[in-house]
């Protein structure tokens, strides 16, 4: 019985001890939570003080700079004030003005002739100055002599048509002056020793909006018209245009092939034009230059040249982008497009110099968007050139 009572007392003592420990533990945890909250608040205040300290130091530097500027301006004002007090009058009378005895005899005719001669001389000099200062390319000699590129074709201005129709003018209006110009370009490439063996041809320009996509698409079409199995690849991964020119979807394309998502033959699109296939861009990638210089691109071009007789690359412009320069070692030749009356000779020279740094030959240049209706000088030659096209050429010039 005593043992039982002692056991009960022991249990009660243990229970009371446990309750006391639990109570102290709860109080300790409560204190810990309070300390943690206080620590967090103090940490936030410390961060805020650090931020304010940075602002304070910046404001302090501004104050010191403004103070130094103020002191400098104050010193200069004092120097100016002292210098102004020390200035002396250094003006003296040299001679007395004499009143003329008779009015001057002015020869108005002679003065008028002299003024007219001077104005004529200045006008001629100004015209020569403007002529030599303006280096826009207006003649084939500007390219052949100034840049060293042979002009393979002169493409007239195509007006009154949408962008899609201009890109397919050789298909939509085969009797037009523009279509004949592209057929002339194909013949020039056949006759050119540098271009005859070029199976893979890059089409580029010095700057945007020169018409490289128009030239590449129509050049591919005229090759297809001659029964040549042709592949046209939109290699402008930044501003694609072939999907609009041929009115096709751009869901998958070159970027997917270069990323390793699909085989290149799965993105080839057969156009309604016999013997002509195209590859569009697909999605616009964040790293165009890296993709164009990849082994996948090299493999695609190698296999495409085995499957097609002619492969054309519609590439971005030279200036500001490394994309076409990356592709240079992989192509057989370069066709350079120049915008008539807009492309600058200096810019074209610099672009050609960049491309000539490699081993790939530049087969020639195409002068695009030539206004055949402008009279005088070299434009008269263009006018006679367009007359050869007959009725359709005249119709195009009237639209222009």
PDB file of N, CA and C in Angstrom, residues 56 67 262:
ATOM      1  N   UNK A  56      22.659  58.968 -49.249  1.00  0.00           N
ATOM      2  CA  UNK A  56      23.313  60.082 -48.554  1.00  0.00           C
ATOM      3  C   UNK A  56      24.705  60.344 -49.133  1.00  0.00           C
ATOM      4  N   UNK A  67      29.572  72.485 -54.607  1.00  0.00           N
ATOM      5  CA  UNK A  67      30.328  73.462 -53.822  1.00  0.00           C
ATOM      6  C   UNK A  67      31.608  73.858 -54.545  1.00  0.00           C
ATOM      7  N   UNK A 262      13.927  19.115 -86.728  1.00  0.00           N
ATOM      8  CA  UNK A 262      13.382  18.346 -87.855  1.00  0.00           C
ATOM      9  C   UNK A 262      14.449  18.211 -88.931  1.00  0.00           C
TER      10      UNK A 262
END
